[in-house]
PDB file of C-alpha atoms in Angstrom:
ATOM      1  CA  UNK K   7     -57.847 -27.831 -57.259  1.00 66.00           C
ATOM      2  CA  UNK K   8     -57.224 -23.992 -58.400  1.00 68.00           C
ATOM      3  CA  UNK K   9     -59.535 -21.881 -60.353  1.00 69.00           C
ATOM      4  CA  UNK K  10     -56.757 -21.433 -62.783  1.00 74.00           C
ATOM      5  CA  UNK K  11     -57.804 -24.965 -63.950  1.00 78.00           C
ATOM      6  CA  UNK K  12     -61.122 -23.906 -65.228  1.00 90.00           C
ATOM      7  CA  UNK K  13     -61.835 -24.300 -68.969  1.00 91.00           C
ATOM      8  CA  UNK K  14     -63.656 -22.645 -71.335  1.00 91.00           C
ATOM      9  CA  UNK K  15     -66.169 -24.114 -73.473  1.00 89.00           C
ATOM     10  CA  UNK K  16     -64.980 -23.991 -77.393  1.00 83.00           C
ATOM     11  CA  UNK K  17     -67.124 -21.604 -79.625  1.00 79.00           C
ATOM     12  CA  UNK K  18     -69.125 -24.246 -81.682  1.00 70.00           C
ATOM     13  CA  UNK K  19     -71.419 -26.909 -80.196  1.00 58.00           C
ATOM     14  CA  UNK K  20     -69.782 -30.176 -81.692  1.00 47.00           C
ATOM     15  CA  UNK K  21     -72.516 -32.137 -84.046  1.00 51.00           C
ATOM     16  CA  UNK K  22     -72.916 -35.302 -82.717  1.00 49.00           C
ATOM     17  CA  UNK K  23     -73.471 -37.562 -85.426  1.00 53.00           C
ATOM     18  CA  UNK K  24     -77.000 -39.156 -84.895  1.00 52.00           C
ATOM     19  CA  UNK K  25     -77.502 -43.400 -86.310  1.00 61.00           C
ATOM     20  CA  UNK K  26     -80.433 -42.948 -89.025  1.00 73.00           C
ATOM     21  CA  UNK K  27     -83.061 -45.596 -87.729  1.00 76.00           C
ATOM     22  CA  UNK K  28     -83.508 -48.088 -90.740  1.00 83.00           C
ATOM     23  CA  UNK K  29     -86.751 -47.610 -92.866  1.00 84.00           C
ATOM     24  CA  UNK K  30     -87.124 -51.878 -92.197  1.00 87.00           C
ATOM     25  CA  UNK K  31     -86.802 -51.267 -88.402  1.00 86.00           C
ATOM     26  CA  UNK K  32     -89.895 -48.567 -88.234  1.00 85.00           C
ATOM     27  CA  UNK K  33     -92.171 -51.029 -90.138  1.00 87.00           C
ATOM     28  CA  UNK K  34     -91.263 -53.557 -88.005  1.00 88.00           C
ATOM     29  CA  UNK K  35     -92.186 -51.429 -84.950  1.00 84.00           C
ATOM     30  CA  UNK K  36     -95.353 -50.099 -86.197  1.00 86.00           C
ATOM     31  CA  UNK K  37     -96.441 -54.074 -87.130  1.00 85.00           C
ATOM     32  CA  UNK K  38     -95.471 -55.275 -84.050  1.00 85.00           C
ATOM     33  CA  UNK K  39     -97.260 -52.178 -82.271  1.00 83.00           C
ATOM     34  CA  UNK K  40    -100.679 -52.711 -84.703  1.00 84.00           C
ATOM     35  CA  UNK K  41    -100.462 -56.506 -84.955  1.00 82.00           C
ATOM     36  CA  UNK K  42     -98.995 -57.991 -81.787  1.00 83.00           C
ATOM     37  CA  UNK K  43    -100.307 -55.179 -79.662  1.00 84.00           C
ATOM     38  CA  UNK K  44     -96.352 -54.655 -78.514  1.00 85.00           C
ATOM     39  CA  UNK K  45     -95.575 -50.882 -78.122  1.00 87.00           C
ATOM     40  CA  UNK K  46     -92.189 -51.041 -76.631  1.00 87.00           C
ATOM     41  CA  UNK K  47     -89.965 -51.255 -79.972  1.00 85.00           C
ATOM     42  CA  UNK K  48     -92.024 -48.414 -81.343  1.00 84.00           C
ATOM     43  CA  UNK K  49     -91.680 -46.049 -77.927  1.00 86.00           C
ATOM     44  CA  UNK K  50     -87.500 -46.716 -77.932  1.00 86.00           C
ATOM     45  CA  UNK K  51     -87.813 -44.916 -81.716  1.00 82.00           C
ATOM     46  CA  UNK K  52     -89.780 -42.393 -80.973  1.00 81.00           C
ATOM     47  CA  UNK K  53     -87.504 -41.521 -77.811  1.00 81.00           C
ATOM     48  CA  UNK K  54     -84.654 -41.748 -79.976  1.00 76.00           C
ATOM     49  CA  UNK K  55     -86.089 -39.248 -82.392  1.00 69.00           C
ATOM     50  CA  UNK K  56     -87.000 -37.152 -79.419  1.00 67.00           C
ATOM     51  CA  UNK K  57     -83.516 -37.058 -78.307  1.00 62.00           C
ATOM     52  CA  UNK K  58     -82.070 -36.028 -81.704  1.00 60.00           C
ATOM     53  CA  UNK K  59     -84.477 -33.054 -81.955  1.00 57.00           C
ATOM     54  CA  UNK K  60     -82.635 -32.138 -78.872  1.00 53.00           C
ATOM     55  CA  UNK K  61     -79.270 -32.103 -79.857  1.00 54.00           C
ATOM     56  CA  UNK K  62     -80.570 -30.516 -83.339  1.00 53.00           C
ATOM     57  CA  UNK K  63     -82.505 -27.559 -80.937  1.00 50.00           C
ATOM     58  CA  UNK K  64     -78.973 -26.930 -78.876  1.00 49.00           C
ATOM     59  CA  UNK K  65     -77.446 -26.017 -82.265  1.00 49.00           C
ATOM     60  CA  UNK K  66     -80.056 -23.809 -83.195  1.00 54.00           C
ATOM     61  CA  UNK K  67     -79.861 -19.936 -83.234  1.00 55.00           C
ATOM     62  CA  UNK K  68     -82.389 -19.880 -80.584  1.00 63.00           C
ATOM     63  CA  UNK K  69     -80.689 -21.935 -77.737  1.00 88.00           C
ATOM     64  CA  UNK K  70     -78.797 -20.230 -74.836  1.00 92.00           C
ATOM     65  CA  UNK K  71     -75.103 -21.236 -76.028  1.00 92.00           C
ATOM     66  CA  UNK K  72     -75.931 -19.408 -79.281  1.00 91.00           C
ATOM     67  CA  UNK K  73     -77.284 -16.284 -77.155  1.00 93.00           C
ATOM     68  CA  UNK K  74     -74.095 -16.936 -75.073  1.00 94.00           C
ATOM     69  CA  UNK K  75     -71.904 -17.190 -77.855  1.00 91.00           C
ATOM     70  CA  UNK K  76     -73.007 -13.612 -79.786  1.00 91.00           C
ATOM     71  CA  UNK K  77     -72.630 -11.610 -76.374  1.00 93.00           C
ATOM     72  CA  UNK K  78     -68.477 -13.339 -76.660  1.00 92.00           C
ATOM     73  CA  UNK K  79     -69.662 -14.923 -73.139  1.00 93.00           C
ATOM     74  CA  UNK K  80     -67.666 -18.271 -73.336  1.00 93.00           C
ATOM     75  CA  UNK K  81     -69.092 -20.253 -70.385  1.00 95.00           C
ATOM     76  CA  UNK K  82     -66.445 -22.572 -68.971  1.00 95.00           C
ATOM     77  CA  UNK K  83     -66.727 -26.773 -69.491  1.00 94.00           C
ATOM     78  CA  UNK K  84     -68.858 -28.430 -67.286  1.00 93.00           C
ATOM     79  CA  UNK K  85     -66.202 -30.882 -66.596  1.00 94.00           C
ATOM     80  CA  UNK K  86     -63.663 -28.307 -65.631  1.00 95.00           C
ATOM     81  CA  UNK K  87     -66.565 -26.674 -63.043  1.00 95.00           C
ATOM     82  CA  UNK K  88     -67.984 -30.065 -61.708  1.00 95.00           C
ATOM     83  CA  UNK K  89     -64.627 -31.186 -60.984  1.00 94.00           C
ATOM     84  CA  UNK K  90     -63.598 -27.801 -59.225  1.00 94.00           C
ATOM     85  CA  UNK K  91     -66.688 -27.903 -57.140  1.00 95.00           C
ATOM     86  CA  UNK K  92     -66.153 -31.312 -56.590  1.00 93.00           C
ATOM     87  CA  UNK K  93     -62.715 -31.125 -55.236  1.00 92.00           C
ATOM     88  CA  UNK K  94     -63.508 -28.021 -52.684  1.00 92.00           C
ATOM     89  CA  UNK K  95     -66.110 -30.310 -50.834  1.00 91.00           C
ATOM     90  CA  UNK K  96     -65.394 -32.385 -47.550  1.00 86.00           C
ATOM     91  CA  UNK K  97     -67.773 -34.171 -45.632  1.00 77.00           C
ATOM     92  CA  UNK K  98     -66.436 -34.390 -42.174  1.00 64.00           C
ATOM     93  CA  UNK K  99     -66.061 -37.561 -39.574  1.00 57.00           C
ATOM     94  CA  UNK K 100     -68.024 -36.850 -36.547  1.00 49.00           C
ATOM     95  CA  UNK K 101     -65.712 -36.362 -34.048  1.00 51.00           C
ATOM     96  CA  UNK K 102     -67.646 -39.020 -31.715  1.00 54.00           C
ATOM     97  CA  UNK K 103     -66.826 -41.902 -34.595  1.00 56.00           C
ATOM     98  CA  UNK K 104     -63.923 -40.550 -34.908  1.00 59.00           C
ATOM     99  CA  UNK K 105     -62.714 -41.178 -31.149  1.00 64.00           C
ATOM    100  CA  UNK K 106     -64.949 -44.521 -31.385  1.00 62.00           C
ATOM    101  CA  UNK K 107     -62.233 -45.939 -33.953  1.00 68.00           C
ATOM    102  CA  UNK K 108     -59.282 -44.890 -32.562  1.00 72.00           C
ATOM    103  CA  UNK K 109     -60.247 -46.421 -29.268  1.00 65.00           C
ATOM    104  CA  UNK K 110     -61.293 -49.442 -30.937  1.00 74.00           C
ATOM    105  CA  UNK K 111     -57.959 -50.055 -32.420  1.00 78.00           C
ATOM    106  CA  UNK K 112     -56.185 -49.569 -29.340  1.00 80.00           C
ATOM    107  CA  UNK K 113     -58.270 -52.297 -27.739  1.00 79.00           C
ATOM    108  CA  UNK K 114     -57.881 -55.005 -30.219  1.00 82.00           C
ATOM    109  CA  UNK K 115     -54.098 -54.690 -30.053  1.00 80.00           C
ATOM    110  CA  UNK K 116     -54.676 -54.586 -26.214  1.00 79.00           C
ATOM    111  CA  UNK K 117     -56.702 -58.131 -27.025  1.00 80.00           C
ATOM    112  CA  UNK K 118     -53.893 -59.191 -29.260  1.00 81.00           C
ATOM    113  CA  UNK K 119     -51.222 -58.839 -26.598  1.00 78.00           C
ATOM    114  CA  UNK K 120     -53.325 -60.463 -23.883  1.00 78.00           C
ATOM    115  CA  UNK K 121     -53.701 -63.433 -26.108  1.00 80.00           C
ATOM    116  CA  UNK K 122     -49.980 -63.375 -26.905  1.00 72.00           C
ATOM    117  CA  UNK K 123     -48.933 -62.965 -23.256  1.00 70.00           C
ATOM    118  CA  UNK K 124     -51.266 -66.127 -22.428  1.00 76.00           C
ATOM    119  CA  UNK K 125     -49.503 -68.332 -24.895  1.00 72.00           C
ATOM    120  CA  UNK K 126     -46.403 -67.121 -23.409  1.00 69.00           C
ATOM    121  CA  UNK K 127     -47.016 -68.060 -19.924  1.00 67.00           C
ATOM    122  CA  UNK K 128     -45.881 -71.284 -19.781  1.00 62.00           C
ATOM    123  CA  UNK K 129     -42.520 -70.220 -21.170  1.00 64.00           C
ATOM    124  CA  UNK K 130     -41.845 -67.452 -18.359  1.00 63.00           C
ATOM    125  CA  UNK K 131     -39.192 -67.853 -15.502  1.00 64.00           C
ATOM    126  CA  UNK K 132     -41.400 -65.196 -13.722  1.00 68.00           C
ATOM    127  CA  UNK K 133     -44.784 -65.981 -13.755  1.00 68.00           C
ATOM    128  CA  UNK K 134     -45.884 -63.690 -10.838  1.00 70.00           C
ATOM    129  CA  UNK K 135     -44.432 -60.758 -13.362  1.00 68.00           C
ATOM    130  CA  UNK K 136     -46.723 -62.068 -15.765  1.00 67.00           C
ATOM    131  CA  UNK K 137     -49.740 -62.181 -14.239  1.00 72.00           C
ATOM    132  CA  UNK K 138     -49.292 -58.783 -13.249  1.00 78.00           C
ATOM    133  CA  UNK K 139     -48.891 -57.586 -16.719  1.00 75.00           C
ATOM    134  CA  UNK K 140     -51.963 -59.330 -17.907  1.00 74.00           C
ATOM    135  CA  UNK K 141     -53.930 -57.678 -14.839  1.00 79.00           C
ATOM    136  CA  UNK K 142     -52.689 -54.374 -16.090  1.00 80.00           C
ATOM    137  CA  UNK K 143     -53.298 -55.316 -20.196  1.00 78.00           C
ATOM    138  CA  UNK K 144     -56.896 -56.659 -19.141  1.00 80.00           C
ATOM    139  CA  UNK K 145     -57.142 -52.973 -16.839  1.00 81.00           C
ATOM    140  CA  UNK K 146     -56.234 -50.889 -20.280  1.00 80.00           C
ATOM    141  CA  UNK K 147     -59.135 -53.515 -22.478  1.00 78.00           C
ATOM    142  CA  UNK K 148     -61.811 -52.508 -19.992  1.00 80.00           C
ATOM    143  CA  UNK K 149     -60.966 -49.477 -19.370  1.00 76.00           C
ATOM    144  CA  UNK K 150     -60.847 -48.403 -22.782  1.00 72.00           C
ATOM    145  CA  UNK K 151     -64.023 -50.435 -23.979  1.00 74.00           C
ATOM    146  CA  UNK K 152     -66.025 -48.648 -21.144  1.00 70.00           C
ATOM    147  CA  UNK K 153     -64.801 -45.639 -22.872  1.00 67.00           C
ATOM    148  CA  UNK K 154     -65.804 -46.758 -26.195  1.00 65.00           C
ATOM    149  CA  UNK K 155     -69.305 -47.148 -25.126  1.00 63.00           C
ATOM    150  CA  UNK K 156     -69.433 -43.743 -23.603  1.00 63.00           C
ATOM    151  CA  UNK K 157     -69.122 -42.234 -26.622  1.00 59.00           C
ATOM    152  CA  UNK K 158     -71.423 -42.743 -29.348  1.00 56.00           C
ATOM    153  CA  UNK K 159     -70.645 -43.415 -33.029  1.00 52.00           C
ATOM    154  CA  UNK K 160     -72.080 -40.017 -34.509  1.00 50.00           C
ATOM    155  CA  UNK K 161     -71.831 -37.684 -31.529  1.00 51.00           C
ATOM    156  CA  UNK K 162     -69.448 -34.438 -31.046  1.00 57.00           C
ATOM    157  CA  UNK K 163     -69.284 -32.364 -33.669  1.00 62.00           C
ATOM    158  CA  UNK K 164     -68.683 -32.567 -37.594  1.00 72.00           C
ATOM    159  CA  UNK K 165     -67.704 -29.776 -40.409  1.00 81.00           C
ATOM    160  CA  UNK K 166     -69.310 -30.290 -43.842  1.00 87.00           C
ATOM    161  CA  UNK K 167     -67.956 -27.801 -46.920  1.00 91.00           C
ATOM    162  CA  UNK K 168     -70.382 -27.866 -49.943  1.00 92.00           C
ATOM    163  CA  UNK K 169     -72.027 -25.982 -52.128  1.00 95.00           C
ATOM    164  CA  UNK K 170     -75.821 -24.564 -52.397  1.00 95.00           C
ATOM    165  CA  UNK K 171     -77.334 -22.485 -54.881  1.00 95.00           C
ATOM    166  CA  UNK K 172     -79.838 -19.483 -54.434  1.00 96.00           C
ATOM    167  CA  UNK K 173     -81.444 -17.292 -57.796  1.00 96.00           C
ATOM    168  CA  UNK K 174     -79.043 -14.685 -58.463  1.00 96.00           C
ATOM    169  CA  UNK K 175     -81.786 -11.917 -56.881  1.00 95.00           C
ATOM    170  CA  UNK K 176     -82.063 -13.773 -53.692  1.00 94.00           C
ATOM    171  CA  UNK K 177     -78.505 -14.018 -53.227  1.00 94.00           C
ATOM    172  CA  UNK K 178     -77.615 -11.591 -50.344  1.00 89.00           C
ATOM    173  CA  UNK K 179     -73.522 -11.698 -50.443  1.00 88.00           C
ATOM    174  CA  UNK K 180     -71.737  -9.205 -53.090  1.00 89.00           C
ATOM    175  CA  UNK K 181     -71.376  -9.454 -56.319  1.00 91.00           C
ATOM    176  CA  UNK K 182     -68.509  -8.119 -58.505  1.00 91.00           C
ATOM    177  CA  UNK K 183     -69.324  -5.727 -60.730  1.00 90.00           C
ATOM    178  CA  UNK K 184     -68.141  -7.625 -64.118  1.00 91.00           C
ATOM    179  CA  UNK K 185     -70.457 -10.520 -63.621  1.00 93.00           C
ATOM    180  CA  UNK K 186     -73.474  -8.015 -62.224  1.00 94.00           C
ATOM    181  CA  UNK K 187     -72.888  -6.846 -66.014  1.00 94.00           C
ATOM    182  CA  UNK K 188     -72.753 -10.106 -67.890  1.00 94.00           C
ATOM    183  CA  UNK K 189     -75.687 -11.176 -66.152  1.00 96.00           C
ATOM    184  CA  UNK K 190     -77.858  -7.968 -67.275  1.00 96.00           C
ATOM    185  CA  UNK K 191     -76.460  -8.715 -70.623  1.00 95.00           C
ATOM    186  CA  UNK K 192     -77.527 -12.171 -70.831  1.00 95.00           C
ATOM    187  CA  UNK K 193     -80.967 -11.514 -69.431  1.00 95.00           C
ATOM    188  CA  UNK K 194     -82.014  -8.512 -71.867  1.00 94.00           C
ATOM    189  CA  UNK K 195     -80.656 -11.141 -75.045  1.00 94.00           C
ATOM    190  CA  UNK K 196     -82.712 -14.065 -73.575  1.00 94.00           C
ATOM    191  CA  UNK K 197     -85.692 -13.106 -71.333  1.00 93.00           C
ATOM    192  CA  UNK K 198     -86.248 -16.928 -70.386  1.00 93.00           C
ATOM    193  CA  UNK K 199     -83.049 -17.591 -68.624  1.00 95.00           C
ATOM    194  CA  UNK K 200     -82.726 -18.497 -65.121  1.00 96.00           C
ATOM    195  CA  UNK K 201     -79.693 -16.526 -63.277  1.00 97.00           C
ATOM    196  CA  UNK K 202     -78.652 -18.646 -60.034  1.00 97.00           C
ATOM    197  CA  UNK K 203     -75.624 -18.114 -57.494  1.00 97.00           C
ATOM    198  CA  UNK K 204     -73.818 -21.622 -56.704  1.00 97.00           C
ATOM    199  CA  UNK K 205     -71.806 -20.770 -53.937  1.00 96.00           C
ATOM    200  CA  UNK K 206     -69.266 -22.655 -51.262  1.00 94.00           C
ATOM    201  CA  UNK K 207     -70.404 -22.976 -47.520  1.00 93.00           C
ATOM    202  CA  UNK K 208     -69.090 -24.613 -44.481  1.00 90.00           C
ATOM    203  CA  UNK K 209     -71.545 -25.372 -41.723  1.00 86.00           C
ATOM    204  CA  UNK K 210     -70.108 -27.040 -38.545  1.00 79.00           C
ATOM    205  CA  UNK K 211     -72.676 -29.346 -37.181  1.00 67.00           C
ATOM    206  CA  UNK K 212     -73.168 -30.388 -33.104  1.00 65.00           C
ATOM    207  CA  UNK K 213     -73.904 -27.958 -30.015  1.00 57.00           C
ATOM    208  CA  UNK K 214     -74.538 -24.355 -31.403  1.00 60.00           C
ATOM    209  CA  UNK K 215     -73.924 -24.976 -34.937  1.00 69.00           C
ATOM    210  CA  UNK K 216     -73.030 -22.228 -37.341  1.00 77.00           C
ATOM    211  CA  UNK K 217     -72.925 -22.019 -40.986  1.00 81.00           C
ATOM    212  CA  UNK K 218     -70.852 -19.286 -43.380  1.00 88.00           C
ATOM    213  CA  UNK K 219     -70.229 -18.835 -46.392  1.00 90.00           C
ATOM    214  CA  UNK K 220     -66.878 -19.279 -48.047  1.00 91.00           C
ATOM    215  CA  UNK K 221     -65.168 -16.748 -50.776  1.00 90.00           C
ATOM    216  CA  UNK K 222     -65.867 -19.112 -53.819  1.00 94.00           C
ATOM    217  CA  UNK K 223     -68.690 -18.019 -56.376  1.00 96.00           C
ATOM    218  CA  UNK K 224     -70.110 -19.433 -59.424  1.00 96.00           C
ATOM    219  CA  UNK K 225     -72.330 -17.511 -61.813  1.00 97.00           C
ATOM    220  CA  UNK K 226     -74.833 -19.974 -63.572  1.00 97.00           C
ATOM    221  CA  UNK K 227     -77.393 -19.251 -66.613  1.00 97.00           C
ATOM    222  CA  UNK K 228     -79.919 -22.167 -67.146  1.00 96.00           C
ATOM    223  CA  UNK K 229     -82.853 -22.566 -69.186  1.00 93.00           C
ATOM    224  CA  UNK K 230     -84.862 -26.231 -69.908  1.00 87.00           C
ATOM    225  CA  UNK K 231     -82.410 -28.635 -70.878  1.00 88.00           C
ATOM    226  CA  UNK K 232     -79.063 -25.722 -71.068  1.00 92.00           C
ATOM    227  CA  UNK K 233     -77.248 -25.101 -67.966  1.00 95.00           C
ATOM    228  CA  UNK K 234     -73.915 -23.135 -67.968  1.00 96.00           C
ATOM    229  CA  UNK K 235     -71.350 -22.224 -65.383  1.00 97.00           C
ATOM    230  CA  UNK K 236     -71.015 -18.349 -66.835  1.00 96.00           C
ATOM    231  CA  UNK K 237     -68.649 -16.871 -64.490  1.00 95.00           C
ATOM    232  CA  UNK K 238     -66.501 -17.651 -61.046  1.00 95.00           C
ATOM    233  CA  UNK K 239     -64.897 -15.028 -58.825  1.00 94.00           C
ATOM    234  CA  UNK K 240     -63.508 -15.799 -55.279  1.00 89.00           C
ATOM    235  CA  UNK K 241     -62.320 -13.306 -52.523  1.00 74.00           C
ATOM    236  CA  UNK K 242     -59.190 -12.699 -54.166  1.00 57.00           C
ATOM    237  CA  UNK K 243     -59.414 -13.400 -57.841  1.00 53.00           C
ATOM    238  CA  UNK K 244     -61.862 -10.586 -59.001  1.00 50.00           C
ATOM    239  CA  UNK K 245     -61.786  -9.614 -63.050  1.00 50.00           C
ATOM    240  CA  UNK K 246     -60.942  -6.006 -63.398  1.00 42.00           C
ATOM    241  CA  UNK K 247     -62.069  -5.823 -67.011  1.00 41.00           C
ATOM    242  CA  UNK K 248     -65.858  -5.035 -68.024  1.00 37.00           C
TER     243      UNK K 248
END
């Protein structure tokens, strides 16, 4: 997937529109809760409520979109990020399954001829031919099942690409100047927020294994509940604009 398909979130949070909880229901829950001595109808309200102060709270003047939103910092969609970061991960075979599969193919079609030649025998004008080709066809099976069992299911080596995350002042790769900028601007208009790095990496895994980091940057400003994917710059796509 290309960066080019990242979104930007629209301007306004979107009110979700919130069921009222019926005035019969809550007297039915506090009965049950005071009579019956059952508490569960009465929790799922007051989660319920809980969850619309939420939503209410994200709207407010105080939340980090709204801080966001008056520095013209448009974060971009968290679908539009999630699926980016989603579609620049692999998580490799080992290369030790990877041979173990192979060779296990080849020997059931090795298996599947022997069988075939066997029902074939009695047909043949040759049979001296044919029991030399099921000599070399039962050669191949062992052969090649001795070599399956010399070589482990999860053994050579494997490449993994994913991404990690470090707080933007432990980071210790560079960062572009533009989002160096943003990220002082965000922080003096809302003290609380957490500044991380997500960030790409590729670590091959078996004898001497390394780990670098790949050219593909995320920017990300959280606090409580808010998380936002601010900014993304790779090796070759750097803003020029302040």
């Amino acid at each position: 997937m290309n960066c080019s398909k990242l979104k930007r979130m629209s301007p306004t949070i979107p009110k979700e529109k919130v069921a009222e909880i019926p005035e019969a229901k809550i007297t039915l829950a506090k009965e049950t809760s005071e009579v019956l001595g059952y508490h569960k109808l009465i929790q799922n309200i007051h989660q319920q409520h809980t969850a619309s102060e939420t939503k209410a709270k994200l709207a407010s003047p105080s939340s980090l979109f709204s801080v966001l939103k008056a520095l013209d910092i448009l974060p971009f969609t968290k679908e539009s990020a999630e699926a980016y970061k989603q579609s620049k991960t692999r998580e490799g075979m080992w290369s030790g399954t990877r041979n173990f599969v192979l060779h296990v193919g080849v020997s059931v079609m090795l298996f599947i001829l022997i069988i075939w030649r066997i029902t074939k025998m009695g047909q043949s004008n040759n049979p001296a031919l044919d029991g030399t080709l099921l000599g070399v066809l039962a050669g191949l099976l062992i052969g090649n099942t001795v070599f399956c069992m010399m070589n482990n299911i999860g053994s050579g080596h494997r490449t993994i690409v994913d991404w990690r995350w470090c707080p933007l002042q432990e980071f210790s790769g560079d960062i572009p100047e533009y989002v160096l900028y943003k990220a002082i601007q965000i922080k003096k208009a809302f003290p609380d927020v957490e500044l991380r790095i997500d960030y790409l990496t590729k670590e091959d895994w078996g004898s001497g294994s390394t780990s670098e980091i790949l050219p593909n940057f995320f920017l990300v400003a959280r606090c409580r509940s808010e998380s936002y994917y601010v900014n993304f710059w790779d090796k070759k796509k750097y803003e020029i604009t302040l």
